[in-house]
């Protein structure tokens, strides 16, 4: 028997199923393993197209995944209709626009937190009681390699994905005795349009090059399904994700600095990185002078203390 033979005919709840990785996971589960999939996504047109293609093996619901009440109602509806969930795959997520943390609005921050983290929390909370009753129970949460190596310009995205990783690790410990497979999938770059030119900018070869290092959504989807068979708490989908993890294990202090330096150096010709580092570049001379002045002030304060002339008012100058 193969490691994924237990998947045949299982009942699956899958979020973010209408596009990208989620769509590929859906197609594999239905077409190859005959799973009954209840999908969750926003785009009704794409969902209807998938329904027409997949038939009775696929149904869907559209609701606000950042609402705990709606998750609870969704889980109760499925149980009432006799759809006893074996597997929950929390795939829905969003990436933030590249830029400085302080430039983000409160609405932008909360949208990413709600979509990437709270939806996973609420989904697990709603379906764990049902999954405990299954002989084939599994929970698969899709995080990101940036939960291991966060990178500049993606502060909230990295923070939420780190939260998903932390939650999954705890659930794996708590649910081990119930024979429930708990996995956190960590993709590296996946080909999307996030590196495309921003409004008012010309697309350039460098941005296309950055986009090209990612794996395809089809490959990522196939490896998410593979992760279910592996049964590992953490599963990296590609070489870059593994490299990011290795860097943080071997050189935890140096790797983030190297990552930031490389992105800053590339910001001159990679349009997506410009909003992160442009202010630093524009104010380079000013910041260098301020650093020099700060050293002089520190020395002056030390001399004052040594001579007994330091006053509380001097704190305003440090």
PDB file of C-alpha atoms in Angstrom:
ATOM      1  CA  UNK A   1       0.000   0.000   0.000  1.00  0.00           C
ATOM      2  CA  UNK A   2       1.161   3.525  -0.778  1.00  0.00           C
ATOM      3  CA  UNK A   3       1.485   6.314   1.776  1.00  0.00           C
ATOM      4  CA  UNK A   4      -1.472   8.157   0.260  1.00  0.00           C
ATOM      5  CA  UNK A   5      -3.832   5.198  -0.172  1.00  0.00           C
ATOM      6  CA  UNK A   6      -5.714   6.272   2.949  1.00  0.00           C
ATOM      7  CA  UNK A   7      -6.847   9.383   1.060  1.00  0.00           C
ATOM      8  CA  UNK A   8      -9.230   7.479  -1.250  1.00  0.00           C
ATOM      9  CA  UNK A   9     -12.820   8.554  -0.703  1.00  0.00           C
ATOM     10  CA  UNK A  10     -12.153  10.830   2.253  1.00  0.00           C
ATOM     11  CA  UNK A  11     -14.257  13.918   3.080  1.00  0.00           C
ATOM     12  CA  UNK A  12     -12.175  17.085   2.808  1.00  0.00           C
ATOM     13  CA  UNK A  13     -12.716  20.746   3.687  1.00  0.00           C
ATOM     14  CA  UNK A  14     -10.370  22.938   1.611  1.00  0.00           C
ATOM     15  CA  UNK A  15     -10.091  26.722   1.798  1.00  0.00           C
ATOM     16  CA  UNK A  16      -8.798  28.899  -1.024  1.00  0.00           C
ATOM     17  CA  UNK A  17      -9.786  26.230  -3.542  1.00  0.00           C
ATOM     18  CA  UNK A  18     -10.667  28.321  -6.594  1.00  0.00           C
ATOM     19  CA  UNK A  19      -7.194  29.403  -7.753  1.00  0.00           C
ATOM     20  CA  UNK A  20      -3.489  28.683  -7.455  1.00  0.00           C
ATOM     21  CA  UNK A  21      -2.235  25.964  -5.146  1.00  0.00           C
ATOM     22  CA  UNK A  22      -5.672  25.327  -3.678  1.00  0.00           C
ATOM     23  CA  UNK A  23      -7.189  24.625  -7.072  1.00  0.00           C
ATOM     24  CA  UNK A  24      -4.428  22.144  -7.901  1.00  0.00           C
ATOM     25  CA  UNK A  25      -4.935  20.382  -4.559  1.00  0.00           C
ATOM     26  CA  UNK A  26      -8.652  20.182  -5.269  1.00  0.00           C
ATOM     27  CA  UNK A  27      -8.170  18.656  -8.717  1.00  0.00           C
ATOM     28  CA  UNK A  28      -5.782  16.006  -7.385  1.00  0.00           C
ATOM     29  CA  UNK A  29      -7.990  15.055  -4.450  1.00  0.00           C
ATOM     30  CA  UNK A  30     -11.108  14.654  -6.587  1.00  0.00           C
ATOM     31  CA  UNK A  31      -9.697  13.250  -9.817  1.00  0.00           C
ATOM     32  CA  UNK A  32      -6.990  10.969  -8.420  1.00  0.00           C
ATOM     33  CA  UNK A  33      -8.289   9.981  -5.012  1.00  0.00           C
ATOM     34  CA  UNK A  34     -12.057  10.317  -5.411  1.00  0.00           C
ATOM     35  CA  UNK A  35     -12.336  12.560  -2.359  1.00  0.00           C
ATOM     36  CA  UNK A  36     -15.508  14.425  -1.543  1.00  0.00           C
ATOM     37  CA  UNK A  37     -14.354  18.019  -1.242  1.00  0.00           C
ATOM     38  CA  UNK A  38     -16.244  20.902   0.325  1.00  0.00           C
ATOM     39  CA  UNK A  39     -14.435  23.973  -0.938  1.00  0.00           C
ATOM     40  CA  UNK A  40     -14.360  27.460   0.498  1.00  0.00           C
ATOM     41  CA  UNK A  41     -13.482  30.460  -1.670  1.00  0.00           C
ATOM     42  CA  UNK A  42     -14.819  33.851  -2.795  1.00  0.00           C
ATOM     43  CA  UNK A  43     -14.970  33.777  -6.597  1.00  0.00           C
ATOM     44  CA  UNK A  44     -18.369  32.324  -7.505  1.00  0.00           C
ATOM     45  CA  UNK A  45     -17.669  32.151 -11.231  1.00  0.00           C
ATOM     46  CA  UNK A  46     -14.540  30.063 -10.744  1.00  0.00           C
ATOM     47  CA  UNK A  47     -16.278  27.888  -8.169  1.00  0.00           C
ATOM     48  CA  UNK A  48     -19.156  27.224 -10.562  1.00  0.00           C
ATOM     49  CA  UNK A  49     -16.676  26.295 -13.286  1.00  0.00           C
ATOM     50  CA  UNK A  50     -15.003  23.813 -10.958  1.00  0.00           C
ATOM     51  CA  UNK A  51     -18.381  22.404  -9.965  1.00  0.00           C
ATOM     52  CA  UNK A  52     -19.247  21.841 -13.628  1.00  0.00           C
ATOM     53  CA  UNK A  53     -15.908  20.078 -14.186  1.00  0.00           C
ATOM     54  CA  UNK A  54     -15.854  17.921 -11.056  1.00  0.00           C
ATOM     55  CA  UNK A  55     -19.527  17.113 -10.552  1.00  0.00           C
ATOM     56  CA  UNK A  56     -20.951  15.664  -7.342  1.00  0.00           C
ATOM     57  CA  UNK A  57     -17.544  15.114  -5.753  1.00  0.00           C
ATOM     58  CA  UNK A  58     -17.210  18.857  -5.272  1.00  0.00           C
ATOM     59  CA  UNK A  59     -19.411  21.358  -3.477  1.00  0.00           C
ATOM     60  CA  UNK A  60     -18.614  24.788  -2.136  1.00  0.00           C
ATOM     61  CA  UNK A  61     -19.621  27.476   0.319  1.00  0.00           C
ATOM     62  CA  UNK A  62     -18.808  31.176   0.307  1.00  0.00           C
ATOM     63  CA  UNK A  63     -18.468  32.899   3.671  1.00  0.00           C
ATOM     64  CA  UNK A  64     -16.218  35.230   5.639  1.00  0.00           C
ATOM     65  CA  UNK A  65     -13.346  33.025   6.817  1.00  0.00           C
ATOM     66  CA  UNK A  66     -12.265  35.675   9.336  1.00  0.00           C
ATOM     67  CA  UNK A  67     -15.542  35.193  11.245  1.00  0.00           C
ATOM     68  CA  UNK A  68     -15.485  32.594  14.017  1.00  0.00           C
ATOM     69  CA  UNK A  69     -19.286  32.480  14.055  1.00  0.00           C
ATOM     70  CA  UNK A  70     -19.467  31.696  10.339  1.00  0.00           C
ATOM     71  CA  UNK A  71     -16.893  28.924  10.734  1.00  0.00           C
ATOM     72  CA  UNK A  72     -18.976  27.436  13.538  1.00  0.00           C
ATOM     73  CA  UNK A  73     -22.130  27.625  11.431  1.00  0.00           C
ATOM     74  CA  UNK A  74     -20.321  26.049   8.474  1.00  0.00           C
ATOM     75  CA  UNK A  75     -19.077  23.110  10.552  1.00  0.00           C
ATOM     76  CA  UNK A  76     -22.540  22.559  12.030  1.00  0.00           C
ATOM     77  CA  UNK A  77     -24.155  22.667   8.580  1.00  0.00           C
ATOM     78  CA  UNK A  78     -21.825  19.973   7.267  1.00  0.00           C
ATOM     79  CA  UNK A  79     -22.401  17.750  10.284  1.00  0.00           C
ATOM     80  CA  UNK A  80     -26.178  18.179   9.999  1.00  0.00           C
ATOM     81  CA  UNK A  81     -26.093  17.164   6.338  1.00  0.00           C
ATOM     82  CA  UNK A  82     -24.016  14.076   7.119  1.00  0.00           C
ATOM     83  CA  UNK A  83     -20.704  15.348   5.706  1.00  0.00           C
ATOM     84  CA  UNK A  84     -18.327  14.062   8.397  1.00  0.00           C
ATOM     85  CA  UNK A  85     -15.029  15.823   7.743  1.00  0.00           C
ATOM     86  CA  UNK A  86     -11.888  13.676   7.760  1.00  0.00           C
ATOM     87  CA  UNK A  87      -9.380  16.251   6.525  1.00  0.00           C
ATOM     88  CA  UNK A  88      -9.118  20.028   6.932  1.00  0.00           C
ATOM     89  CA  UNK A  89      -6.729  21.884   4.621  1.00  0.00           C
ATOM     90  CA  UNK A  90      -6.305  25.564   5.532  1.00  0.00           C
ATOM     91  CA  UNK A  91      -4.833  26.905   2.307  1.00  0.00           C
ATOM     92  CA  UNK A  92      -6.443  30.344   1.951  1.00  0.00           C
ATOM     93  CA  UNK A  93      -4.028  33.219   2.370  1.00  0.00           C
ATOM     94  CA  UNK A  94      -2.805  36.500   0.970  1.00  0.00           C
ATOM     95  CA  UNK A  95       0.502  38.306   0.630  1.00  0.00           C
ATOM     96  CA  UNK A  96       0.956  41.984   1.486  1.00  0.00           C
ATOM     97  CA  UNK A  97       2.240  44.610  -0.927  1.00  0.00           C
ATOM     98  CA  UNK A  98       6.001  44.985  -0.547  1.00  0.00           C
ATOM     99  CA  UNK A  99       6.727  47.980   1.634  1.00  0.00           C
ATOM    100  CA  UNK A 100       7.582  49.377   5.045  1.00  0.00           C
ATOM    101  CA  UNK A 101       5.538  48.190   8.030  1.00  0.00           C
ATOM    102  CA  UNK A 102       4.738  51.768   9.087  1.00  0.00           C
ATOM    103  CA  UNK A 103       3.299  52.542   5.665  1.00  0.00           C
ATOM    104  CA  UNK A 104       0.586  49.899   6.049  1.00  0.00           C
ATOM    105  CA  UNK A 105      -2.902  50.987   7.067  1.00  0.00           C
ATOM    106  CA  UNK A 106      -4.721  49.392   9.979  1.00  0.00           C
ATOM    107  CA  UNK A 107      -7.207  47.887   7.537  1.00  0.00           C
ATOM    108  CA  UNK A 108      -4.416  46.288   5.503  1.00  0.00           C
ATOM    109  CA  UNK A 109      -2.866  44.804   8.637  1.00  0.00           C
ATOM    110  CA  UNK A 110      -6.112  43.355   9.948  1.00  0.00           C
ATOM    111  CA  UNK A 111      -7.089  41.928   6.569  1.00  0.00           C
ATOM    112  CA  UNK A 112      -3.853  39.940   6.403  1.00  0.00           C
ATOM    113  CA  UNK A 113      -4.085  38.849  10.055  1.00  0.00           C
ATOM    114  CA  UNK A 114      -7.699  37.756   9.577  1.00  0.00           C
ATOM    115  CA  UNK A 115      -7.047  35.890   6.332  1.00  0.00           C
ATOM    116  CA  UNK A 116      -3.709  34.251   7.097  1.00  0.00           C
ATOM    117  CA  UNK A 117      -3.931  33.525  10.816  1.00  0.00           C
ATOM    118  CA  UNK A 118      -7.371  33.890  12.368  1.00  0.00           C
ATOM    119  CA  UNK A 119      -9.064  31.900   9.588  1.00  0.00           C
ATOM    120  CA  UNK A 120      -6.732  28.989  10.401  1.00  0.00           C
ATOM    121  CA  UNK A 121      -7.398  29.329  14.132  1.00  0.00           C
ATOM    122  CA  UNK A 122     -11.168  29.399  13.615  1.00  0.00           C
ATOM    123  CA  UNK A 123     -11.130  26.592  11.057  1.00  0.00           C
ATOM    124  CA  UNK A 124      -9.201  24.267  13.369  1.00  0.00           C
ATOM    125  CA  UNK A 125     -11.405  25.205  16.315  1.00  0.00           C
ATOM    126  CA  UNK A 126     -14.566  24.457  14.340  1.00  0.00           C
ATOM    127  CA  UNK A 127     -13.522  21.119  12.820  1.00  0.00           C
ATOM    128  CA  UNK A 128     -11.274  19.390  15.355  1.00  0.00           C
ATOM    129  CA  UNK A 129     -14.253  17.866  17.239  1.00  0.00           C
ATOM    130  CA  UNK A 130     -15.473  16.222  14.011  1.00  0.00           C
ATOM    131  CA  UNK A 131     -11.996  15.183  12.841  1.00  0.00           C
ATOM    132  CA  UNK A 132     -11.421  13.441  16.197  1.00  0.00           C
ATOM    133  CA  UNK A 133     -14.228  11.053  15.280  1.00  0.00           C
ATOM    134  CA  UNK A 134     -12.586  10.081  11.986  1.00  0.00           C
ATOM    135  CA  UNK A 135     -10.378   7.039  11.484  1.00  0.00           C
ATOM    136  CA  UNK A 136      -8.475   9.034   8.839  1.00  0.00           C
ATOM    137  CA  UNK A 137      -8.183  12.430  10.507  1.00  0.00           C
ATOM    138  CA  UNK A 138      -5.727  15.012   9.211  1.00  0.00           C
ATOM    139  CA  UNK A 139      -5.122  18.758   9.434  1.00  0.00           C
ATOM    140  CA  UNK A 140      -2.873  20.506   6.924  1.00  0.00           C
ATOM    141  CA  UNK A 141      -2.109  24.190   7.421  1.00  0.00           C
ATOM    142  CA  UNK A 142      -0.305  26.031   4.636  1.00  0.00           C
ATOM    143  CA  UNK A 143       2.203  28.524   6.062  1.00  0.00           C
ATOM    144  CA  UNK A 144       5.354  29.747   4.307  1.00  0.00           C
ATOM    145  CA  UNK A 145       9.122  29.411   4.480  1.00  0.00           C
ATOM    146  CA  UNK A 146       9.062  33.062   5.581  1.00  0.00           C
ATOM    147  CA  UNK A 147       7.749  31.812   8.926  1.00  0.00           C
ATOM    148  CA  UNK A 148      11.271  30.423   9.407  1.00  0.00           C
ATOM    149  CA  UNK A 149      13.186  33.234   7.654  1.00  0.00           C
ATOM    150  CA  UNK A 150      11.103  36.446   7.718  1.00  0.00           C
ATOM    151  CA  UNK A 151      12.129  39.033   5.136  1.00  0.00           C
ATOM    152  CA  UNK A 152      11.845  42.793   4.893  1.00  0.00           C
ATOM    153  CA  UNK A 153       8.770  44.235   3.272  1.00  0.00           C
ATOM    154  CA  UNK A 154       6.584  41.329   4.388  1.00  0.00           C
ATOM    155  CA  UNK A 155       6.341  41.992   8.126  1.00  0.00           C
ATOM    156  CA  UNK A 156       2.694  41.098   8.744  1.00  0.00           C
ATOM    157  CA  UNK A 157       2.682  38.249   6.228  1.00  0.00           C
ATOM    158  CA  UNK A 158       5.736  36.691   7.891  1.00  0.00           C
ATOM    159  CA  UNK A 159       4.283  37.220  11.366  1.00  0.00           C
ATOM    160  CA  UNK A 160       0.975  35.548  10.492  1.00  0.00           C
ATOM    161  CA  UNK A 161       2.675  32.592   8.819  1.00  0.00           C
ATOM    162  CA  UNK A 162       4.912  32.171  11.887  1.00  0.00           C
ATOM    163  CA  UNK A 163       1.703  32.087  13.908  1.00  0.00           C
ATOM    164  CA  UNK A 164       0.333  29.308  11.700  1.00  0.00           C
ATOM    165  CA  UNK A 165       3.539  27.321  12.223  1.00  0.00           C
ATOM    166  CA  UNK A 166       3.339  27.781  15.999  1.00  0.00           C
ATOM    167  CA  UNK A 167      -0.317  26.751  16.118  1.00  0.00           C
ATOM    168  CA  UNK A 168       0.316  23.672  13.972  1.00  0.00           C
ATOM    169  CA  UNK A 169       3.212  22.543  16.164  1.00  0.00           C
ATOM    170  CA  UNK A 170       1.028  22.725  19.270  1.00  0.00           C
ATOM    171  CA  UNK A 171      -1.871  20.916  17.596  1.00  0.00           C
ATOM    172  CA  UNK A 172       0.458  18.114  16.494  1.00  0.00           C
ATOM    173  CA  UNK A 173       1.350  17.523  20.141  1.00  0.00           C
ATOM    174  CA  UNK A 174      -2.204  17.803  21.432  1.00  0.00           C
ATOM    175  CA  UNK A 175      -3.792  15.564  18.787  1.00  0.00           C
ATOM    176  CA  UNK A 176      -1.133  12.856  18.537  1.00  0.00           C
ATOM    177  CA  UNK A 177      -3.095  10.532  20.805  1.00  0.00           C
ATOM    178  CA  UNK A 178      -6.123  10.794  18.500  1.00  0.00           C
ATOM    179  CA  UNK A 179      -4.147   9.454  15.496  1.00  0.00           C
ATOM    180  CA  UNK A 180      -4.652  12.707  13.617  1.00  0.00           C
ATOM    181  CA  UNK A 181      -1.945  13.670  11.121  1.00  0.00           C
ATOM    182  CA  UNK A 182      -1.039  17.344  11.593  1.00  0.00           C
ATOM    183  CA  UNK A 183       1.183  19.013   9.003  1.00  0.00           C
ATOM    184  CA  UNK A 184       2.411  22.534   8.308  1.00  0.00           C
ATOM    185  CA  UNK A 185       3.367  23.005   4.655  1.00  0.00           C
ATOM    186  CA  UNK A 186       5.980  25.669   3.983  1.00  0.00           C
ATOM    187  CA  UNK A 187       6.310  26.763   0.357  1.00  0.00           C
ATOM    188  CA  UNK A 188       9.073  29.025  -0.836  1.00  0.00           C
ATOM    189  CA  UNK A 189       8.316  31.378  -3.760  1.00  0.00           C
ATOM    190  CA  UNK A 190       5.374  30.244  -5.876  1.00  0.00           C
ATOM    191  CA  UNK A 191       4.846  31.865  -9.274  1.00  0.00           C
ATOM    192  CA  UNK A 192       2.252  34.586  -8.869  1.00  0.00           C
ATOM    193  CA  UNK A 193       1.849  38.181 -10.040  1.00  0.00           C
ATOM    194  CA  UNK A 194       3.279  39.734  -6.845  1.00  0.00           C
ATOM    195  CA  UNK A 195       6.501  40.717  -8.619  1.00  0.00           C
ATOM    196  CA  UNK A 196       4.732  42.396 -11.514  1.00  0.00           C
ATOM    197  CA  UNK A 197       5.367  46.089 -12.026  1.00  0.00           C
ATOM    198  CA  UNK A 198       3.441  48.441  -9.802  1.00  0.00           C
ATOM    199  CA  UNK A 199       1.210  51.136 -11.216  1.00  0.00           C
ATOM    200  CA  UNK A 200       3.358  53.728 -12.980  1.00  0.00           C
ATOM    201  CA  UNK A 201       6.378  51.438 -13.237  1.00  0.00           C
ATOM    202  CA  UNK A 202       7.653  49.568 -16.232  1.00  0.00           C
ATOM    203  CA  UNK A 203       8.020  45.822 -15.959  1.00  0.00           C
ATOM    204  CA  UNK A 204      11.665  44.864 -16.207  1.00  0.00           C
ATOM    205  CA  UNK A 205      13.712  41.735 -16.695  1.00  0.00           C
ATOM    206  CA  UNK A 206      14.902  41.741 -13.108  1.00  0.00           C
ATOM    207  CA  UNK A 207      11.366  41.495 -11.732  1.00  0.00           C
ATOM    208  CA  UNK A 208      10.621  38.696 -14.180  1.00  0.00           C
ATOM    209  CA  UNK A 209      13.786  36.951 -13.025  1.00  0.00           C
ATOM    210  CA  UNK A 210      12.700  37.146  -9.369  1.00  0.00           C
ATOM    211  CA  UNK A 211       9.287  35.726 -10.281  1.00  0.00           C
ATOM    212  CA  UNK A 212      10.860  32.911 -12.280  1.00  0.00           C
ATOM    213  CA  UNK A 213      12.663  31.356  -9.288  1.00  0.00           C
ATOM    214  CA  UNK A 214       9.348  30.197  -7.838  1.00  0.00           C
ATOM    215  CA  UNK A 215       7.766  26.800  -8.390  1.00  0.00           C
ATOM    216  CA  UNK A 216       4.471  26.606 -10.276  1.00  0.00           C
ATOM    217  CA  UNK A 217       1.140  26.426  -8.484  1.00  0.00           C
ATOM    218  CA  UNK A 218       0.650  22.965  -9.996  1.00  0.00           C
ATOM    219  CA  UNK A 219       3.909  21.721  -8.477  1.00  0.00           C
ATOM    220  CA  UNK A 220       3.100  23.329  -5.120  1.00  0.00           C
ATOM    221  CA  UNK A 221      -0.362  21.744  -5.108  1.00  0.00           C
ATOM    222  CA  UNK A 222       1.037  18.317  -5.857  1.00  0.00           C
ATOM    223  CA  UNK A 223       3.529  18.649  -3.004  1.00  0.00           C
ATOM    224  CA  UNK A 224       0.858  19.785  -0.545  1.00  0.00           C
ATOM    225  CA  UNK A 225      -0.962  16.521  -1.210  1.00  0.00           C
ATOM    226  CA  UNK A 226       2.344  14.671  -0.873  1.00  0.00           C
ATOM    227  CA  UNK A 227       2.795  16.274   2.536  1.00  0.00           C
ATOM    228  CA  UNK A 228      -0.373  14.555   3.739  1.00  0.00           C
ATOM    229  CA  UNK A 229       1.271  11.203   3.057  1.00  0.00           C
ATOM    230  CA  UNK A 230       4.564  12.131   4.715  1.00  0.00           C
ATOM    231  CA  UNK A 231       2.873  12.876   8.014  1.00  0.00           C
ATOM    232  CA  UNK A 232       5.648  15.267   9.074  1.00  0.00           C
ATOM    233  CA  UNK A 233       4.888  18.259  11.265  1.00  0.00           C
ATOM    234  CA  UNK A 234       6.831  20.488   8.848  1.00  0.00           C
ATOM    235  CA  UNK A 235       7.092  19.980   5.082  1.00  0.00           C
ATOM    236  CA  UNK A 236       9.072  22.197   2.684  1.00  0.00           C
ATOM    237  CA  UNK A 237       7.816  22.147  -0.896  1.00  0.00           C
ATOM    238  CA  UNK A 238      10.965  23.259  -2.751  1.00  0.00           C
ATOM    239  CA  UNK A 239      14.710  23.788  -2.696  1.00  0.00           C
ATOM    240  CA  UNK A 240      14.574  27.505  -1.809  1.00  0.00           C
ATOM    241  CA  UNK A 241      12.328  26.815   1.169  1.00  0.00           C
ATOM    242  CA  UNK A 242      14.774  24.148   2.379  1.00  0.00           C
ATOM    243  CA  UNK A 243      17.684  26.535   1.825  1.00  0.00           C
ATOM    244  CA  UNK A 244      15.969  29.239   3.900  1.00  0.00           C
ATOM    245  CA  UNK A 245      15.459  26.752   6.720  1.00  0.00           C
ATOM    246  CA  UNK A 246      19.047  25.529   6.509  1.00  0.00           C
ATOM    247  CA  UNK A 247      20.379  29.081   6.670  1.00  0.00           C
ATOM    248  CA  UNK A 248      18.431  29.813   9.839  1.00  0.00           C
ATOM    249  CA  UNK A 249      19.580  26.576  11.484  1.00  0.00           C
ATOM    250  CA  UNK A 250      23.245  26.917  10.584  1.00  0.00           C
ATOM    251  CA  UNK A 251      23.657  30.723  10.691  1.00  0.00           C
ATOM    252  CA  UNK A 252      20.644  32.148  12.583  1.00  0.00           C
ATOM    253  CA  UNK A 253      22.260  35.563  13.147  1.00  0.00           C
ATOM    254  CA  UNK A 254      23.870  36.055   9.765  1.00  0.00           C
ATOM    255  CA  UNK A 255      21.166  34.715   7.423  1.00  0.00           C
ATOM    256  CA  UNK A 256      18.541  37.442   8.042  1.00  0.00           C
ATOM    257  CA  UNK A 257      21.207  40.133   7.614  1.00  0.00           C
ATOM    258  CA  UNK A 258      22.355  38.577   4.337  1.00  0.00           C
ATOM    259  CA  UNK A 259      18.769  38.365   3.113  1.00  0.00           C
ATOM    260  CA  UNK A 260      18.136  42.028   3.899  1.00  0.00           C
ATOM    261  CA  UNK A 261      21.406  43.162   2.324  1.00  0.00           C
ATOM    262  CA  UNK A 262      20.703  41.253  -0.869  1.00  0.00           C
ATOM    263  CA  UNK A 263      17.205  42.723  -1.169  1.00  0.00           C
ATOM    264  CA  UNK A 264      18.507  46.228  -0.504  1.00  0.00           C
ATOM    265  CA  UNK A 265      21.217  45.824  -3.141  1.00  0.00           C
ATOM    266  CA  UNK A 266      18.638  44.581  -5.639  1.00  0.00           C
ATOM    267  CA  UNK A 267      16.133  47.357  -4.910  1.00  0.00           C
ATOM    268  CA  UNK A 268      17.726  49.576  -7.537  1.00  0.00           C
ATOM    269  CA  UNK A 269      16.580  47.308 -10.343  1.00  0.00           C
ATOM    270  CA  UNK A 270      13.832  45.143  -8.787  1.00  0.00           C
ATOM    271  CA  UNK A 271      10.799  47.395  -8.657  1.00  0.00           C
ATOM    272  CA  UNK A 272       9.011  45.326  -6.011  1.00  0.00           C
ATOM    273  CA  UNK A 273      11.780  45.985  -3.477  1.00  0.00           C
ATOM    274  CA  UNK A 274      11.966  49.758  -3.978  1.00  0.00           C
ATOM    275  CA  UNK A 275       9.262  50.714  -1.424  1.00  0.00           C
ATOM    276  CA  UNK A 276      11.158  48.834   1.287  1.00  0.00           C
ATOM    277  CA  UNK A 277      14.560  50.481   0.971  1.00  0.00           C
ATOM    278  CA  UNK A 278      14.153  53.658  -1.092  1.00  0.00           C
ATOM    279  CA  UNK A 279      13.960  55.995   1.912  1.00  0.00           C
ATOM    280  CA  UNK A 280      17.158  54.508   3.365  1.00  0.00           C
ATOM    281  CA  UNK A 281      18.929  54.985   0.043  1.00  0.00           C
ATOM    282  CA  UNK A 282      17.657  58.564  -0.396  1.00  0.00           C
ATOM    283  CA  UNK A 283      18.722  59.535   3.127  1.00  0.00           C
ATOM    284  CA  UNK A 284      22.021  57.633   3.164  1.00  0.00           C
ATOM    285  CA  UNK A 285      24.233  60.682   3.667  1.00  0.00           C
ATOM    286  CA  UNK A 286      21.917  62.198   6.287  1.00  0.00           C
ATOM    287  CA  UNK A 287      21.713  58.946   8.269  1.00  0.00           C
ATOM    288  CA  UNK A 288      25.473  58.475   8.110  1.00  0.00           C
ATOM    289  CA  UNK A 289      25.974  61.975   9.529  1.00  0.00           C
ATOM    290  CA  UNK A 290      23.411  61.325  12.276  1.00  0.00           C
ATOM    291  CA  UNK A 291      25.240  58.137  13.252  1.00  0.00           C
ATOM    292  CA  UNK A 292      28.512  60.050  13.512  1.00  0.00           C
ATOM    293  CA  UNK A 293      26.844  62.751  15.611  1.00  0.00           C
ATOM    294  CA  UNK A 294      25.348  60.107  17.901  1.00  0.00           C
ATOM    295  CA  UNK A 295      28.804  58.668  18.610  1.00  0.00           C
ATOM    296  CA  UNK A 296      30.060  62.130  19.479  1.00  0.00           C
ATOM    297  CA  UNK A 297      27.133  62.700  21.863  1.00  0.00           C
ATOM    298  CA  UNK A 298      27.752  59.371  23.578  1.00  0.00           C
ATOM    299  CA  UNK A 299      31.412  60.250  24.109  1.00  0.00           C
ATOM    300  CA  UNK A 300      30.426  63.678  25.405  1.00  0.00           C
ATOM    301  CA  UNK A 301      27.987  62.134  27.891  1.00  0.00           C
ATOM    302  CA  UNK A 302      30.577  59.651  29.130  1.00  0.00           C
ATOM    303  CA  UNK A 303      33.065  62.482  29.655  1.00  0.00           C
ATOM    304  CA  UNK A 304      30.441  64.503  31.557  1.00  0.00           C
ATOM    305  CA  UNK A 305      29.650  61.586  33.856  1.00  0.00           C
ATOM    306  CA  UNK A 306      33.323  60.941  34.458  1.00  0.00           C
ATOM    307  CA  UNK A 307      33.848  64.614  35.366  1.00  0.00           C
ATOM    308  CA  UNK A 308      30.690  64.742  37.510  1.00  0.00           C
ATOM    309  CA  UNK A 309      28.989  67.385  35.349  1.00  0.00           C
ATOM    310  CA  UNK A 310      26.224  65.157  33.847  1.00  0.00           C
ATOM    311  CA  UNK A 311      22.694  66.528  34.311  1.00  0.00           C
ATOM    312  CA  UNK A 312      19.290  64.961  33.679  1.00  0.00           C
ATOM    313  CA  UNK A 313      18.686  67.571  30.994  1.00  0.00           C
ATOM    314  CA  UNK A 314      21.495  66.003  28.985  1.00  0.00           C
ATOM    315  CA  UNK A 315      19.315  62.923  28.365  1.00  0.00           C
ATOM    316  CA  UNK A 316      17.429  64.877  25.741  1.00  0.00           C
ATOM    317  CA  UNK A 317      20.588  65.023  23.643  1.00  0.00           C
ATOM    318  CA  UNK A 318      21.183  61.263  23.486  1.00  0.00           C
TER     319      UNK A 318
END
